[in-house]
Amino acid sequence: MKRLLALSFLISHLSFSGVAAQEVPLVQNIFARNPTSLNGQWHYIVDVQEEGYYDYRMNPTRWGFFLNAKPQRPEDLIEYDFDKEPTLQVPGDWNTQSERLFFYEGTVWYQRYFSAQKPDQGQRTLLYFGAVNYDAHVYVNGQHVAHHIGGFTPFNADISQQLRDGENTLIVKVDNKRHKDNVPTQIFDWWNYGGITRDVLLVSVPETYVEDYSLQLEKRKEERGEKREISFALQLNQKKAGERVTLSIPELKVRETLTTNAEGRIATSIGKTGGLQLWSPDTPKRYRVEISHRGKTIVDSIGFRTIETRGKQILLNGQPIFLKGICIHEEKTDGGGRANGTRDAATLLSMAQQLGCNFVRLAHYPHNEWMVREAERRGILVWSEIPCYWTISWTNEQTYQNAQQQLTDMISRDHNRANIIIWSIANETPHSPERDQFLGRLAKYARTLDNTRLISMAMEVTSASNYKNRLHDNMHEYVDVVSFNQYVGWYRDVNDAPKMEWEVPYDKPVIVSEWGGGAKYGLHGARNQRWTEEFQENLYRENTAMLDRIDGLAGTTPWVLKDFRSPRRVLPGIQDYYNMKGVFSDRGQRKKASFVLEEWYKGK
Ligand code: GCU
């Protein structure tokens, strides 16, 4: 049964594409495919009215900026010139790179040249983007090759047809305008960083290549108890039978040559788990895995573990675990800007580890792959989420398809990461039958993609009177872990945490996925004085004591690791466009509350 499911997992998320003709299903572990980086300085044009895309009748024009046209004769009229424009660093957001773009939301055109060869016979060239916020149209030598929606998920296209020998032109139209039918919707409490925010890569692959693979530790019930085995599944980009693939896990003395079936698939189990060291926060063991096909070898580092729930407990490798977490936004320290790369990941995760965390909630959207892999290397468990945040257009089918695609892309990219234990499908969404229908559908879909991890979402307290807090949410049926956000001590009931009682009437583990309050680093005063470190410190003391009284609490992720930029936070001298609920300042300075949390986690 499980093996089959693994197969259906491969089928379902690989078959969904249906955008620009050249776009191909996401390629697994692209960084291990000997990529050429196209990161660097790209020219850009700010195009407020999308002059480069629409004519004056608002119809898409054929003579747009994507042609990178140059006057051929003296009388020719070309009213743009990328070569004379300033540049922006890619990957990176535009908001923190140029004062004039700090608040900018709209279209920016990116352009760069790159040299390449038309792929040889039997070869293909793929173009990959780690993420572009929000709506990206991609052109190679003036031809449209990809259109992607969603600011936090990767996509790739086969540009073999468009490539020329020698100099090529790559142009990306990036539009980060907010819209109510988008995911996220029109308002959200983080900075709407625009741009090509993650890596851009060129990859050369054989005509037939390994599109995706999955390695998971699975438990199989047998007469005499449970047997653990490693399930291996693989999908080629083409339905080709008889293709030989060698799977090697040297440390486990696994070396198997397998053959694809008519669907270009392999699905099997490796019984050799004797001596297998399981991945866990204390021992984040990852095994070198080599997958060879047609002379190309993909190397990955994969950990093996099991994750499940039993009643109100979360079991990692069969043992109950308490998730000592913190919420993190994908933002650099020292002035903000989208974080990307191992160095930024290391900075943020080291701060989390100073608190004694074994778990992070990557809010509210899929973070970059470096972050997830660095967390896996450090033994940090991960909650990964798609931005169905606040009031999404529940009845809009396009919005649903957009959310489902982001869910698919998130799981496609990271389904081999042992440290990811929870897929979250939403945050603080208002109750309604339409919302339940939308999220119920999404939760079910998530299980078809991956039935080996836990599903959750950040719910909200539904009633609170006379210090009795209740959580009643129809979505409890669809999730494995019941999670909710609460702000006792900040948005309500200051200093009443000690009196609070909690009722979560579901026989499932509970995670309090947000709580906390703001403070300005270095601002000191009475503990009932808002914005002082003492106020936040006291709030943390009272909340941690309150959390200890919540039945079934299996973990928590206070809001938030560090102060982060938000256009919704405008209090001068205190917020200045920062949400100040970090236990660290934006510059990584520890506030008093961080020590309360660290102390509390020592006891967990
Ligand atoms: C909400 C929300 C966060 C927000 C936080 C806050 O719960 O999920 O994105 O930043 O509260 O108000 O600070």
Coordinates of C-alpha atoms and ligand atoms in Angstrom, one line a residue:
M1 CA 0.0 0.0 0.0
K2 CA 2.6 2.6 1.1
R3 CA 4.8 1.9 -1.9
L4 CA 1.9 2.5 -4.2
L5 CA 1.1 5.7 -2.4
A6 CA 4.7 6.7 -2.9
L7 CA 4.2 6.1 -6.6
S8 CA 1.0 8.1 -6.7
F9 CA 2.8 10.9 -4.9
L10 CA 5.3 10.9 -7.8
I11 CA 2.6 10.8 -10.4
S12 CA 0.4 13.6 -9.0
H13 CA 2.9 16.3 -8.5
L14 CA 4.8 15.6 -11.6
S15 CA 1.9 15.7 -13.9
F16 CA 0.7 19.2 -12.9
S17 CA 2.2 21.9 -15.1
G18 CA 0.0 23.6 -17.7
V19 CA 1.7 27.0 -18.0
A20 CA 4.2 28.3 -20.6
A21 CA 5.0 25.6 -23.2
Q22 CA 8.7 25.4 -22.2
E23 CA 8.0 25.0 -18.4
V24 CA 8.8 21.5 -17.2
P25 CA 8.0 19.8 -13.9
L26 CA 10.3 20.9 -11.1
V27 CA 13.7 19.1 -11.2
Q28 CA 14.7 17.6 -7.9
N29 CA 18.0 18.8 -6.2
I30 CA 19.0 21.1 -9.0
F31 CA 22.1 22.4 -7.2
A32 CA 23.6 18.9 -7.5
R33 CA 23.3 18.9 -11.3
N34 CA 26.5 20.9 -11.9
P35 CA 24.6 24.2 -12.6
T36 CA 26.0 27.4 -14.1
S37 CA 25.0 30.3 -11.9
L38 CA 23.3 33.4 -13.6
N39 CA 23.4 35.3 -10.3
G40 CA 25.1 38.7 -10.4
Q41 CA 24.4 42.2 -11.5
W42 CA 21.4 42.5 -13.8
H43 CA 20.2 45.7 -15.5
Y44 CA 16.7 46.8 -14.6
I45 CA 13.9 49.1 -15.7
V46 CA 11.2 50.3 -13.4
D47 CA 8.0 50.1 -15.4
V48 CA 5.2 51.6 -13.3
Q49 CA 2.6 51.5 -16.1
E50 CA 3.9 48.3 -17.8
E51 CA 4.8 50.3 -20.9
G52 CA 7.1 47.4 -21.8
Y53 CA 4.3 44.8 -21.8
Y54 CA 1.0 46.5 -22.8
D55 CA 0.2 49.0 -25.6
Y56 CA -1.8 52.1 -24.9
R57 CA -5.0 50.1 -25.3
M58 CA -3.8 47.8 -22.5
N59 CA -3.4 44.9 -24.9
P60 CA -0.2 42.9 -24.5
T61 CA 2.2 44.2 -27.2
R62 CA 4.5 42.3 -29.4
W63 CA 7.1 45.0 -29.3
G64 CA 7.7 44.9 -25.6
F65 CA 10.9 45.3 -23.6
F66 CA 11.3 41.5 -23.7
L67 CA 12.7 42.0 -27.2
N68 CA 15.7 44.0 -25.9
A69 CA 15.4 45.8 -29.3
K70 CA 18.2 48.2 -30.5
P71 CA 17.8 50.9 -33.2
Q72 CA 19.0 49.4 -36.5
R73 CA 18.7 52.7 -38.5
P74 CA 19.1 56.3 -37.4
E75 CA 15.3 56.9 -37.6
D76 CA 14.4 53.9 -35.6
L77 CA 12.4 54.7 -32.4
I78 CA 13.3 52.5 -29.4
E79 CA 12.4 54.1 -26.1
Y80 CA 14.3 51.9 -23.7
D81 CA 17.8 50.6 -23.4
F82 CA 18.7 48.1 -20.7
D83 CA 22.4 48.5 -21.3
K84 CA 22.3 52.1 -20.1
E85 CA 20.2 51.2 -17.0
P86 CA 21.6 50.7 -13.4
T87 CA 21.9 47.2 -12.0
L88 CA 20.5 45.2 -9.2
Q89 CA 22.1 42.2 -7.5
V90 CA 20.4 38.9 -8.2
P91 CA 19.4 37.1 -6.0
G92 CA 18.1 39.9 -3.9
D93 CA 15.0 42.1 -3.4
W94 CA 14.9 45.5 -5.0
N95 CA 13.5 47.3 -1.9
T96 CA 16.8 47.3 0.1
Q97 CA 19.1 47.8 -2.8
S98 CA 17.8 51.2 -4.0
E99 CA 16.3 54.0 -1.8
R100 CA 13.9 54.9 -4.6
L101 CA 12.5 51.3 -4.6
F102 CA 12.1 50.9 -0.9
F103 CA 8.3 51.1 -1.0
Y104 CA 8.0 50.2 -4.7
E105 CA 5.3 47.7 -5.6
G106 CA 4.8 47.1 -9.3
T107 CA 6.7 45.9 -12.4
V108 CA 10.5 45.9 -12.8
W109 CA 12.2 44.4 -15.8
Y110 CA 15.4 42.5 -15.3
Q111 CA 17.9 41.8 -18.1
R112 CA 21.3 40.2 -18.5
Y113 CA 23.4 38.6 -21.2
F114 CA 24.9 35.1 -20.8
S115 CA 27.0 33.0 -23.1
A116 CA 25.9 29.5 -23.8
Q117 CA 25.9 26.8 -26.5
K118 CA 22.9 25.3 -28.2
P119 CA 22.7 21.9 -26.5
D120 CA 24.3 19.0 -28.4
Q121 CA 22.2 16.2 -29.8
G122 CA 20.7 14.2 -27.0
Q123 CA 21.2 17.1 -24.5
R124 CA 18.8 19.7 -23.1
T125 CA 19.3 23.0 -21.2
L126 CA 17.1 24.0 -18.3
L127 CA 16.7 27.4 -16.8
Y128 CA 15.8 27.4 -13.1
F129 CA 14.6 30.2 -10.7
G130 CA 14.6 29.6 -6.9
A131 CA 11.9 32.2 -6.5
V132 CA 10.7 35.5 -8.0
N133 CA 8.2 37.7 -6.1
Y134 CA 5.4 37.6 -7.3
D135 CA 4.4 37.3 -11.0
A136 CA 7.3 36.4 -13.3
H137 CA 7.3 36.3 -17.2
V138 CA 10.6 34.9 -18.5
Y139 CA 12.0 35.5 -22.0
V140 CA 15.1 34.1 -23.7
N141 CA 16.3 35.9 -26.8
G142 CA 12.9 37.6 -26.9
Q143 CA 10.9 34.4 -26.7
H144 CA 8.5 33.7 -23.8
V145 CA 9.7 30.5 -21.9
A146 CA 8.0 30.7 -18.5
H147 CA 5.2 32.3 -16.5
H148 CA 5.2 31.7 -12.7
I149 CA 3.0 33.0 -10.0
G150 CA 3.9 32.8 -6.3
G151 CA 6.8 34.6 -4.7
F152 CA 8.4 31.8 -2.7
T153 CA 8.5 28.7 -4.9
P154 CA 10.9 27.5 -7.6
F155 CA 10.3 26.8 -11.3
N156 CA 12.2 25.7 -14.4
A157 CA 11.9 25.7 -18.1
D158 CA 13.5 23.9 -21.0
I159 CA 15.2 26.6 -23.2
S160 CA 17.0 24.2 -25.6
Q161 CA 15.0 25.6 -28.5
Q162 CA 15.6 29.3 -27.7
L163 CA 19.3 29.1 -27.0
R164 CA 21.9 30.4 -29.4
D165 CA 25.6 29.7 -29.6
G166 CA 27.4 32.6 -27.9
E167 CA 25.6 35.6 -26.4
N168 CA 22.0 35.1 -25.2
T169 CA 19.7 37.6 -23.6
L170 CA 17.6 36.7 -20.5
I171 CA 14.8 39.1 -19.5
V172 CA 12.4 38.7 -16.6
K173 CA 9.3 40.8 -16.1
V174 CA 8.7 40.8 -12.3
D175 CA 5.5 42.3 -10.8
N176 CA 4.9 42.2 -7.1
K177 CA 1.7 44.2 -7.0
R178 CA -0.6 42.8 -4.3
H179 CA -4.1 41.7 -5.2
K180 CA -7.0 40.3 -3.2
D181 CA -7.2 37.1 -5.3
N182 CA -3.5 36.4 -4.9
V183 CA -1.8 34.0 -2.4
P184 CA -1.0 35.8 -0.1
T185 CA -3.9 38.2 -0.5
Q186 CA -3.8 42.0 -0.4
I187 CA -2.6 42.5 3.2
F188 CA 0.1 40.7 5.2
D189 CA 2.3 41.7 8.1
W190 CA 5.7 41.4 6.3
W191 CA 7.5 43.5 3.7
N192 CA 6.5 42.8 0.1
Y193 CA 10.1 42.4 -1.1
G194 CA 10.0 42.4 -4.9
G195 CA 12.5 40.9 -7.3
I196 CA 14.4 37.8 -8.3
T197 CA 15.0 36.8 -4.7
R198 CA 16.7 33.4 -5.1
D199 CA 19.3 31.7 -7.4
V200 CA 19.1 31.6 -11.2
L201 CA 20.7 28.6 -12.7
L202 CA 21.4 27.0 -16.1
V203 CA 21.6 23.2 -16.1
S204 CA 22.6 20.9 -18.9
V205 CA 20.9 17.5 -18.7
P206 CA 20.6 14.4 -21.0
E207 CA 17.5 14.2 -23.3
T208 CA 16.2 11.8 -20.8
Y209 CA 17.0 12.8 -17.2
V210 CA 16.1 12.0 -13.6
E211 CA 13.3 14.5 -12.9
D212 CA 12.6 13.5 -9.3
Y213 CA 13.4 10.9 -6.7
S214 CA 12.3 10.1 -3.2
L215 CA 14.0 8.3 -0.4
Q216 CA 12.0 7.7 2.8
L217 CA 12.2 5.5 5.8
E218 CA 9.0 3.6 6.1
K219 CA 7.6 1.3 8.7
R220 CA 5.8 -1.8 7.5
K221 CA 3.6 -3.8 9.9
E222 CA 4.5 -7.5 9.9
E223 CA 3.3 -10.5 12.0
R224 CA 6.3 -10.1 14.3
G225 CA 6.0 -6.2 14.9
E226 CA 7.2 -3.5 12.5
K227 CA 9.9 -3.7 9.9
R228 CA 11.6 -0.5 8.7
E229 CA 12.8 -0.2 5.2
I230 CA 13.9 2.6 2.9
S231 CA 11.5 3.2 0.0
F232 CA 13.1 4.5 -3.2
A233 CA 11.1 6.0 -6.0
L234 CA 12.3 7.8 -9.1
Q235 CA 10.7 9.4 -12.1
L236 CA 12.4 10.2 -15.4
N237 CA 11.2 13.2 -17.4
Q238 CA 10.1 10.8 -20.1
K239 CA 8.0 7.6 -20.1
K240 CA 10.9 5.4 -21.0
A241 CA 11.2 1.8 -20.0
G242 CA 14.5 -0.1 -19.5
E243 CA 16.5 2.9 -18.4
R244 CA 19.2 1.8 -15.9
V245 CA 19.6 3.7 -12.7
T246 CA 22.1 2.9 -10.0
L247 CA 21.3 3.9 -6.4
S248 CA 24.2 3.8 -4.0
I249 CA 24.3 4.6 -0.3
P250 CA 28.0 3.7 0.4
E251 CA 27.8 3.9 4.2
L252 CA 24.9 1.4 4.2
K253 CA 26.6 -0.8 1.6
V254 CA 23.6 -0.3 -0.7
R255 CA 24.4 -0.4 -4.4
E256 CA 21.4 -1.4 -6.6
T257 CA 21.0 -1.1 -10.3
L258 CA 17.3 -0.7 -11.1
T259 CA 15.4 -0.4 -14.4
T260 CA 12.5 2.0 -15.2
N261 CA 9.1 0.8 -16.2
A262 CA 7.1 2.0 -19.2
E263 CA 6.2 5.1 -17.2
G264 CA 9.8 6.0 -16.7
R265 CA 9.4 5.1 -13.0
I266 CA 11.1 3.1 -10.4
A267 CA 9.5 2.3 -7.0
T268 CA 11.2 -0.2 -4.7
S269 CA 12.3 -0.8 -1.1
I270 CA 15.8 -1.3 0.2
G271 CA 15.7 -3.7 3.1
K272 CA 19.2 -3.0 4.2
T273 CA 18.5 -0.8 7.2
G274 CA 20.7 -2.7 9.6
G275 CA 22.9 -0.2 11.5
L276 CA 20.9 2.7 10.1
Q277 CA 21.5 5.8 12.3
L278 CA 18.2 7.8 12.4
W279 CA 18.2 11.5 11.9
S280 CA 17.2 13.5 15.0
P281 CA 18.1 16.9 16.5
D282 CA 20.7 15.2 18.7
T283 CA 22.1 13.1 15.9
P284 CA 21.3 14.9 12.5
K285 CA 22.8 12.0 10.6
R286 CA 22.6 12.4 6.8
Y287 CA 23.8 9.7 4.4
R288 CA 25.6 10.4 1.1
V289 CA 23.3 9.1 -1.6
E290 CA 24.3 8.7 -5.3
I291 CA 21.8 8.3 -8.1
S292 CA 23.5 7.5 -11.4
H293 CA 21.8 7.5 -14.8
R294 CA 23.2 8.0 -18.3
G295 CA 26.6 8.9 -17.0
K296 CA 25.3 11.6 -14.7
T297 CA 25.4 11.2 -10.9
I298 CA 23.2 13.2 -8.6
V299 CA 24.6 13.3 -5.1
D300 CA 22.4 14.1 -2.1
S301 CA 22.6 14.1 1.7
I302 CA 19.6 12.4 3.1
G303 CA 18.5 11.6 6.6
F304 CA 16.1 8.8 7.6
R305 CA 13.6 9.2 10.4
T306 CA 9.9 8.5 11.1
I307 CA 7.4 11.1 12.3
E308 CA 3.9 10.4 13.5
T309 CA 1.4 11.2 16.2
R310 CA -0.1 9.1 19.0
G311 CA -2.9 10.7 20.8
K312 CA -1.6 14.1 21.9
Q313 CA 2.0 13.2 21.4
I314 CA 4.3 13.8 18.4
L315 CA 6.7 10.8 17.9
L316 CA 10.0 11.2 16.2
N317 CA 11.6 7.8 15.5
G318 CA 8.9 6.4 17.8
Q319 CA 9.8 8.6 20.7
P320 CA 7.7 11.5 22.1
I321 CA 9.4 14.9 21.4
F322 CA 8.6 18.4 22.6
L323 CA 9.1 21.0 19.8
K324 CA 11.1 23.9 21.2
G325 CA 10.6 26.4 18.5
I326 CA 10.6 29.9 17.2
C327 CA 8.9 31.5 14.2
I328 CA 11.3 33.0 11.6
H329 CA 10.8 35.3 8.6
E330 CA 13.1 34.9 5.6
E331 CA 14.8 38.2 6.2
K332 CA 18.4 39.2 6.7
T333 CA 19.6 40.9 9.9
D334 CA 20.9 44.4 9.9
G335 CA 18.4 46.3 7.8
G336 CA 16.4 43.5 6.3
G337 CA 16.1 42.3 2.8
R338 CA 15.2 38.8 1.6
A339 CA 17.6 36.2 3.1
N340 CA 19.1 33.6 0.8
G341 CA 22.1 31.3 0.9
T342 CA 23.8 29.3 3.6
R343 CA 25.4 32.3 5.3
D344 CA 22.0 34.0 6.0
A345 CA 20.6 30.7 7.0
A346 CA 23.5 30.1 9.4
T347 CA 23.0 33.6 11.0
L348 CA 19.2 33.0 11.6
L349 CA 19.5 29.4 12.8
S350 CA 22.4 30.2 15.1
M351 CA 20.2 32.8 16.8
A352 CA 17.4 30.1 17.1
Q353 CA 19.9 27.6 18.6
Q354 CA 21.0 30.2 21.2
L355 CA 17.5 29.9 22.5
G356 CA 17.8 26.2 22.7
C357 CA 15.5 25.5 19.8
N358 CA 15.2 22.1 18.1
F359 CA 12.4 23.4 15.8
V360 CA 11.6 26.4 13.6
R361 CA 8.3 27.6 12.0
L362 CA 9.4 29.1 8.6
A363 CA 6.7 31.7 8.4
H364 CA 4.5 32.3 6.3
Y365 CA 5.8 30.9 3.0
P366 CA 8.3 28.3 1.8
H367 CA 11.8 29.7 2.7
N368 CA 14.8 29.1 0.4
E369 CA 16.3 25.7 0.0
W370 CA 19.6 26.7 1.7
M371 CA 17.6 27.5 4.9
V372 CA 15.9 24.1 5.0
R373 CA 19.1 22.2 4.2
E374 CA 21.2 24.1 6.8
A375 CA 18.5 23.4 9.4
E376 CA 18.7 19.7 8.4
R377 CA 22.5 19.8 8.8
R378 CA 22.1 21.4 12.3
G379 CA 19.4 19.0 13.5
I380 CA 16.6 21.5 13.5
L381 CA 13.1 20.3 12.7
V382 CA 11.0 22.4 10.3
W383 CA 7.4 23.5 9.9
S384 CA 7.0 24.7 6.3
E385 CA 4.0 26.8 5.2
I386 CA 2.3 28.2 2.1
P387 CA 1.0 31.8 2.4
C388 CA -2.8 31.1 2.7
Y389 CA -2.7 34.0 5.2
W390 CA -5.7 35.8 6.7
T391 CA -8.6 36.3 4.3
I392 CA -7.9 34.5 1.0
S393 CA -10.5 34.6 -1.8
W394 CA -12.0 31.2 -0.8
T395 CA -14.5 30.9 -3.6
N396 CA -12.1 31.9 -6.4
E397 CA -11.0 28.7 -8.2
Q398 CA -7.9 30.4 -9.7
T399 CA -6.9 31.3 -6.2
Y400 CA -7.4 27.7 -5.1
Q401 CA -5.3 26.4 -8.0
N402 CA -2.6 29.0 -7.2
A403 CA -2.5 27.8 -3.5
Q404 CA -2.5 24.2 -4.6
Q405 CA 0.4 24.9 -7.0
Q406 CA 2.4 26.6 -4.3
L407 CA 1.7 23.6 -2.0
T408 CA 2.8 21.2 -4.8
D409 CA 6.0 23.2 -5.5
M410 CA 6.9 23.4 -1.8
I411 CA 6.5 19.6 -1.3
S412 CA 8.2 18.8 -4.6
R413 CA 11.3 20.8 -3.7
D414 CA 11.7 19.6 -0.1
H415 CA 10.1 16.1 0.1
N416 CA 13.5 14.5 0.7
R417 CA 14.4 16.7 3.7
A418 CA 14.3 14.6 6.9
N419 CA 13.9 17.7 9.1
I420 CA 10.7 18.8 7.6
I421 CA 8.0 17.2 9.7
I422 CA 5.0 19.5 9.2
W423 CA 3.4 21.0 6.1
S424 CA 1.2 23.9 7.0
I425 CA -1.5 25.0 4.6
A426 CA -2.7 28.3 6.3
N427 CA -2.4 31.0 8.9
E428 CA -5.2 32.8 10.9
T429 CA -8.0 32.2 8.4
P430 CA -11.6 33.4 9.2
H431 CA -14.2 30.6 9.8
S432 CA -16.7 30.1 7.0
P433 CA -18.0 27.1 5.0
E434 CA -16.2 28.5 2.0
R435 CA -12.9 28.6 3.9
D436 CA -13.4 25.1 5.3
Q437 CA -14.1 23.8 1.8
F438 CA -11.0 25.5 0.3
L439 CA -8.7 24.4 3.1
G440 CA -10.2 20.9 3.4
R441 CA -9.6 20.3 -0.2
L442 CA -6.0 21.6 0.2
A443 CA -5.3 19.4 3.2
K444 CA -6.6 16.3 1.3
Y445 CA -4.5 17.2 -1.7
A446 CA -1.4 17.6 0.6
R447 CA -1.9 14.0 1.7
T448 CA -1.9 12.7 -1.8
L449 CA 1.4 14.4 -2.3
D450 CA 3.0 13.3 0.9
N451 CA 1.4 10.9 3.4
T452 CA 4.7 10.6 5.4
R453 CA 4.5 14.0 7.2
L454 CA 2.1 15.8 9.5
I455 CA -0.4 18.4 8.2
S456 CA -1.3 21.4 10.2
M457 CA -2.3 25.1 10.0
A458 CA -2.2 28.0 12.4
M459 CA -5.7 28.4 13.7
E460 CA -7.1 31.1 16.0
V461 CA -8.7 31.0 19.5
T462 CA -12.5 30.9 18.8
S463 CA -13.9 32.1 22.1
A464 CA -12.4 33.6 25.2
S465 CA -14.5 34.8 28.1
N466 CA -14.0 34.8 31.8
Y467 CA -10.4 33.6 31.2
K468 CA -11.8 30.4 29.5
N469 CA -10.2 30.0 26.1
R470 CA -11.7 27.6 23.6
L471 CA -10.5 26.4 20.3
H472 CA -13.3 25.0 18.0
D473 CA -12.3 24.7 14.4
N474 CA -13.9 22.4 11.8
M475 CA -10.4 22.0 10.3
H476 CA -9.4 19.9 13.2
E477 CA -10.6 16.9 11.2
Y478 CA -8.1 17.5 8.4
V479 CA -4.9 18.2 10.4
D480 CA -2.6 15.9 12.4
V481 CA -1.5 18.6 14.8
V482 CA -3.9 21.2 16.1
S483 CA -2.0 24.5 16.1
F484 CA -3.2 28.0 17.1
N485 CA -1.9 31.5 17.6
Q486 CA -2.7 33.5 20.8
Y487 CA -1.6 36.9 22.0
V488 CA -2.5 36.9 25.7
G489 CA -0.6 39.7 27.3
W490 CA -0.2 41.8 24.1
Y491 CA -3.4 42.1 21.9
R492 CA -5.5 41.1 24.9
D493 CA -5.6 40.4 28.6
V494 CA -2.4 42.0 29.7
N495 CA -1.0 40.3 32.8
D496 CA -3.9 37.8 32.8
A497 CA -2.0 34.8 31.5
P498 CA -1.9 33.3 35.0
K499 CA -5.7 33.1 35.1
M500 CA -6.2 31.7 31.7
E501 CA -7.7 28.2 31.1
W502 CA -7.5 26.4 27.7
E503 CA -9.9 24.0 26.1
V504 CA -8.7 22.2 22.9
P505 CA -11.2 19.4 22.6
Y506 CA -9.3 17.2 20.2
D507 CA -7.3 14.1 20.8
K508 CA -4.4 15.5 18.8
P509 CA -1.0 17.1 19.7
V510 CA -1.3 20.8 20.3
I511 CA 1.3 23.4 19.0
V512 CA 0.9 27.1 20.1
S513 CA 2.2 28.4 16.8
E514 CA 2.4 32.1 17.8
W515 CA 2.5 34.2 20.9
G516 CA 4.5 37.1 22.2
G517 CA 4.7 40.9 22.3
G518 CA 6.8 43.8 21.1
A519 CA 9.8 45.5 22.7
K520 CA 12.5 47.9 21.5
Y521 CA 16.0 46.6 22.2
G522 CA 17.6 48.8 24.8
L523 CA 14.4 50.4 25.9
H524 CA 14.0 49.8 29.6
G525 CA 11.4 50.6 32.2
A526 CA 8.5 49.3 34.3
R527 CA 7.3 45.9 33.3
N528 CA 3.8 47.3 32.6
Q529 CA 5.3 49.9 30.2
R530 CA 4.7 48.8 26.6
W531 CA 7.7 48.4 24.3
T532 CA 10.2 48.0 27.2
E533 CA 12.3 44.9 27.3
E534 CA 10.8 44.4 30.8
F535 CA 7.3 44.3 29.5
Q536 CA 8.2 41.6 26.9
E537 CA 10.2 39.7 29.5
N538 CA 7.3 39.6 31.8
L539 CA 4.9 38.6 29.0
Y540 CA 7.2 35.6 28.2
R541 CA 7.4 34.6 31.9
E542 CA 3.6 34.6 32.2
N543 CA 3.0 32.9 28.8
T544 CA 5.5 30.1 29.4
A545 CA 3.8 29.3 32.7
M546 CA 0.4 29.4 31.0
L547 CA 1.6 27.2 28.2
D548 CA 2.7 24.6 30.8
R549 CA -1.0 24.3 31.7
I550 CA -2.3 23.5 28.2
D551 CA -3.2 19.9 28.0
G552 CA -1.6 18.1 25.0
L553 CA 1.0 20.8 24.4
A554 CA 3.6 19.1 22.1
G555 CA 5.5 22.2 21.1
T556 CA 5.4 25.9 20.5
T557 CA 6.9 28.6 18.2
P558 CA 6.8 32.1 19.8
W559 CA 6.4 35.1 17.4
V560 CA 9.2 35.8 16.5
L561 CA 13.0 35.3 16.2
K562 CA 14.0 38.9 15.3
D563 CA 12.3 42.2 14.6
F564 CA 11.3 42.3 10.9
R565 CA 10.2 44.8 8.4
S566 CA 6.4 45.4 8.0
P567 CA 4.6 48.2 6.2
R568 CA 1.8 47.8 8.9
R569 CA 4.1 48.9 11.7
V570 CA 4.4 52.7 11.7
L571 CA 4.8 53.9 15.3
P572 CA 7.7 56.4 15.0
G573 CA 10.7 55.9 17.2
I574 CA 9.5 52.4 18.2
Q575 CA 8.4 50.5 15.1
D576 CA 9.5 52.6 12.1
Y577 CA 8.2 49.9 9.7
Y578 CA 9.4 47.1 11.9
N579 CA 7.4 44.5 13.7
M580 CA 9.1 44.6 17.1
K581 CA 8.1 41.2 18.5
G582 CA 11.5 39.7 18.0
V583 CA 13.3 38.2 21.0
F584 CA 16.3 39.5 19.1
S585 CA 16.6 43.0 17.5
D586 CA 17.0 43.3 13.8
R587 CA 20.8 43.5 14.5
G588 CA 20.8 40.2 16.4
Q589 CA 21.0 41.7 19.9
R590 CA 19.3 39.6 22.5
K591 CA 16.3 41.1 24.3
K592 CA 15.6 40.1 28.0
A593 CA 12.7 37.8 26.9
S594 CA 15.1 35.6 24.9
F595 CA 16.7 34.5 28.2
V596 CA 13.3 33.6 29.7
L597 CA 12.6 31.4 26.7
E598 CA 16.0 29.8 26.7
E599 CA 15.5 29.0 30.4
W600 CA 12.1 27.5 29.8
Y601 CA 13.4 25.4 27.0
K602 CA 16.1 24.0 29.2
G603 CA 13.3 22.4 31.3
K604 CA 11.6 20.8 28.3
Ligands
GCU1 C1 -0.3 37.4 13.4 C2 0.4 36.9 12.2 C3 1.8 37.4 12.1 C4 1.9 38.8 12.6 C5 1.6 38.7 14.1 C6 1.7 40.1 14.7 O1 -0.6 36.5 14.2 O2 0.3 35.6 11.9 O3 2.1 37.3 10.7 O4 3.1 39.4 12.3 O5 0.3 38.2 14.3 O6 0.6 40.6 14.9 O7 2.8 40.5 15.1

